[in-house]
């Protein structure tokens, strides 16, 4: 049975937080260079990542994985801007309760 008071309180709290901005980090890959390679890096250095261009990316809030998706390039007014099309979203209700 659902406690209507608890439900109403959750809705109220969600409404209060709805306009608070958060930062989402999109992880496209990781690199593991040696320190000597790091010290030799310059402006034209290419740093290989552990993923390919078409591999999924991960979205985090802090250290919490919240979704996975695919990188896309926007068209129109925002042509050239990167975006992420979400392919899997975590159950945030249970993750943050």
PDB file of C-alpha atoms in Angstrom:
ATOM      1  CA  UNK A   1       0.000   0.000   0.000  1.00  0.00           C
ATOM      2  CA  UNK A   2       1.316   3.463  -0.937  1.00  0.00           C
ATOM      3  CA  UNK A   3       1.527   6.020   1.869  1.00  0.00           C
ATOM      4  CA  UNK A   4      -0.179   9.072   0.335  1.00  0.00           C
ATOM      5  CA  UNK A   5       1.542  11.473   2.750  1.00  0.00           C
ATOM      6  CA  UNK A   6       4.985  10.147   1.791  1.00  0.00           C
ATOM      7  CA  UNK A   7       4.032  10.278  -1.896  1.00  0.00           C
ATOM      8  CA  UNK A   8       2.858  13.900  -1.586  1.00  0.00           C
ATOM      9  CA  UNK A   9       6.060  14.829   0.281  1.00  0.00           C
ATOM     10  CA  UNK A  10       8.201  13.223  -2.483  1.00  0.00           C
ATOM     11  CA  UNK A  11       6.289  15.144  -5.162  1.00  0.00           C
ATOM     12  CA  UNK A  12       6.722  18.386  -3.194  1.00  0.00           C
ATOM     13  CA  UNK A  13      10.481  17.789  -2.759  1.00  0.00           C
ATOM     14  CA  UNK A  14      10.878  16.910  -6.445  1.00  0.00           C
ATOM     15  CA  UNK A  15       9.060  20.112  -7.428  1.00  0.00           C
ATOM     16  CA  UNK A  16      11.337  22.184  -5.180  1.00  0.00           C
ATOM     17  CA  UNK A  17      14.439  20.673  -6.782  1.00  0.00           C
ATOM     18  CA  UNK A  18      13.183  20.652 -10.375  1.00  0.00           C
ATOM     19  CA  UNK A  19      14.888  23.930 -11.314  1.00  0.00           C
ATOM     20  CA  UNK A  20      18.239  23.334  -9.595  1.00  0.00           C
ATOM     21  CA  UNK A  21      20.972  22.960 -12.234  1.00  0.00           C
ATOM     22  CA  UNK A  22      23.270  19.942 -12.069  1.00  0.00           C
ATOM     23  CA  UNK A  23      26.415  19.030 -13.953  1.00  0.00           C
ATOM     24  CA  UNK A  24      26.497  15.834 -15.986  1.00  0.00           C
ATOM     25  CA  UNK A  25      29.878  14.512 -17.072  1.00  0.00           C
ATOM     26  CA  UNK A  26      30.050  12.548 -20.331  1.00  0.00           C
ATOM     27  CA  UNK A  27      32.871  10.012 -20.404  1.00  0.00           C
ATOM     28  CA  UNK A  28      34.066   9.152 -23.907  1.00  0.00           C
ATOM     29  CA  UNK A  29      36.990   7.002 -22.817  1.00  0.00           C
ATOM     30  CA  UNK A  30      40.097   6.689 -20.726  1.00  0.00           C
ATOM     31  CA  UNK A  31      43.810   6.918 -21.452  1.00  0.00           C
ATOM     32  CA  UNK A  32      46.669   5.342 -19.517  1.00  0.00           C
ATOM     33  CA  UNK A  33      49.865   7.012 -20.667  1.00  0.00           C
ATOM     34  CA  UNK A  34      53.191   6.503 -18.936  1.00  0.00           C
ATOM     35  CA  UNK A  35      54.468   9.483 -16.950  1.00  0.00           C
ATOM     36  CA  UNK A  36      57.331   9.921 -19.435  1.00  0.00           C
ATOM     37  CA  UNK A  37      54.767  10.176 -22.266  1.00  0.00           C
ATOM     38  CA  UNK A  38      52.753  12.684 -20.247  1.00  0.00           C
ATOM     39  CA  UNK A  39      55.852  14.824 -19.738  1.00  0.00           C
ATOM     40  CA  UNK A  40      56.555  14.799 -23.494  1.00  0.00           C
ATOM     41  CA  UNK A  41      53.035  15.846 -24.532  1.00  0.00           C
ATOM     42  CA  UNK A  42      52.685  19.007 -26.566  1.00  0.00           C
ATOM     43  CA  UNK A  43      49.952  20.832 -28.444  1.00  0.00           C
ATOM     44  CA  UNK A  44      49.815  18.351 -31.370  1.00  0.00           C
ATOM     45  CA  UNK A  45      50.061  15.159 -29.300  1.00  0.00           C
ATOM     46  CA  UNK A  46      47.384  12.545 -29.998  1.00  0.00           C
ATOM     47  CA  UNK A  47      46.286  10.683 -26.872  1.00  0.00           C
ATOM     48  CA  UNK A  48      44.632   7.359 -27.775  1.00  0.00           C
ATOM     49  CA  UNK A  49      41.562   6.389 -25.749  1.00  0.00           C
ATOM     50  CA  UNK A  50      40.316   2.911 -24.872  1.00  0.00           C
ATOM     51  CA  UNK A  51      37.172   3.305 -27.023  1.00  0.00           C
ATOM     52  CA  UNK A  52      36.234   3.789 -30.638  1.00  0.00           C
ATOM     53  CA  UNK A  53      34.351   6.700 -32.182  1.00  0.00           C
ATOM     54  CA  UNK A  54      31.088   4.739 -32.359  1.00  0.00           C
ATOM     55  CA  UNK A  55      31.305   3.139 -28.898  1.00  0.00           C
ATOM     56  CA  UNK A  56      28.762   4.145 -26.247  1.00  0.00           C
ATOM     57  CA  UNK A  57      29.541   6.985 -23.850  1.00  0.00           C
ATOM     58  CA  UNK A  58      28.644   7.097 -20.151  1.00  0.00           C
ATOM     59  CA  UNK A  59      26.905   9.925 -18.303  1.00  0.00           C
ATOM     60  CA  UNK A  60      27.694  10.594 -14.644  1.00  0.00           C
ATOM     61  CA  UNK A  61      26.468  12.846 -11.877  1.00  0.00           C
ATOM     62  CA  UNK A  62      29.482  12.894  -9.599  1.00  0.00           C
ATOM     63  CA  UNK A  63      30.608   9.260  -9.421  1.00  0.00           C
ATOM     64  CA  UNK A  64      27.133   7.863 -10.140  1.00  0.00           C
ATOM     65  CA  UNK A  65      26.502   6.377 -13.578  1.00  0.00           C
ATOM     66  CA  UNK A  66      23.074   7.661 -14.664  1.00  0.00           C
ATOM     67  CA  UNK A  67      22.895   6.758 -18.358  1.00  0.00           C
ATOM     68  CA  UNK A  68      24.627   5.512 -21.493  1.00  0.00           C
ATOM     69  CA  UNK A  69      24.294   6.940 -24.964  1.00  0.00           C
ATOM     70  CA  UNK A  70      25.735   7.660 -28.390  1.00  0.00           C
ATOM     71  CA  UNK A  71      27.493  10.830 -29.477  1.00  0.00           C
ATOM     72  CA  UNK A  72      25.781  12.819 -32.223  1.00  0.00           C
ATOM     73  CA  UNK A  73      26.467  16.046 -34.050  1.00  0.00           C
ATOM     74  CA  UNK A  74      23.603  18.525 -34.047  1.00  0.00           C
ATOM     75  CA  UNK A  75      22.238  20.108 -37.215  1.00  0.00           C
ATOM     76  CA  UNK A  76      20.533  23.406 -37.892  1.00  0.00           C
ATOM     77  CA  UNK A  77      21.239  26.388 -35.659  1.00  0.00           C
ATOM     78  CA  UNK A  78      23.583  24.314 -33.460  1.00  0.00           C
ATOM     79  CA  UNK A  79      25.412  22.606 -36.345  1.00  0.00           C
ATOM     80  CA  UNK A  80      28.683  21.091 -35.219  1.00  0.00           C
ATOM     81  CA  UNK A  81      27.747  20.956 -31.534  1.00  0.00           C
ATOM     82  CA  UNK A  82      28.045  17.564 -29.845  1.00  0.00           C
ATOM     83  CA  UNK A  83      25.069  15.936 -28.151  1.00  0.00           C
ATOM     84  CA  UNK A  84      24.271  12.558 -26.593  1.00  0.00           C
ATOM     85  CA  UNK A  85      21.330  10.378 -27.632  1.00  0.00           C
ATOM     86  CA  UNK A  86      20.453   8.326 -24.552  1.00  0.00           C
ATOM     87  CA  UNK A  87      20.203   4.589 -25.123  1.00  0.00           C
ATOM     88  CA  UNK A  88      19.899   3.451 -21.498  1.00  0.00           C
ATOM     89  CA  UNK A  89      18.864   5.417 -18.417  1.00  0.00           C
ATOM     90  CA  UNK A  90      19.364   4.142 -14.862  1.00  0.00           C
ATOM     91  CA  UNK A  91      16.421   3.905 -12.506  1.00  0.00           C
ATOM     92  CA  UNK A  92      17.132   7.203 -10.760  1.00  0.00           C
ATOM     93  CA  UNK A  93      14.197   6.853  -8.368  1.00  0.00           C
ATOM     94  CA  UNK A  94      15.711   3.797  -6.695  1.00  0.00           C
ATOM     95  CA  UNK A  95      19.319   4.978  -7.076  1.00  0.00           C
ATOM     96  CA  UNK A  96      18.714   8.255  -5.203  1.00  0.00           C
ATOM     97  CA  UNK A  97      16.134   7.168  -2.635  1.00  0.00           C
TER      98      UNK A  97
END
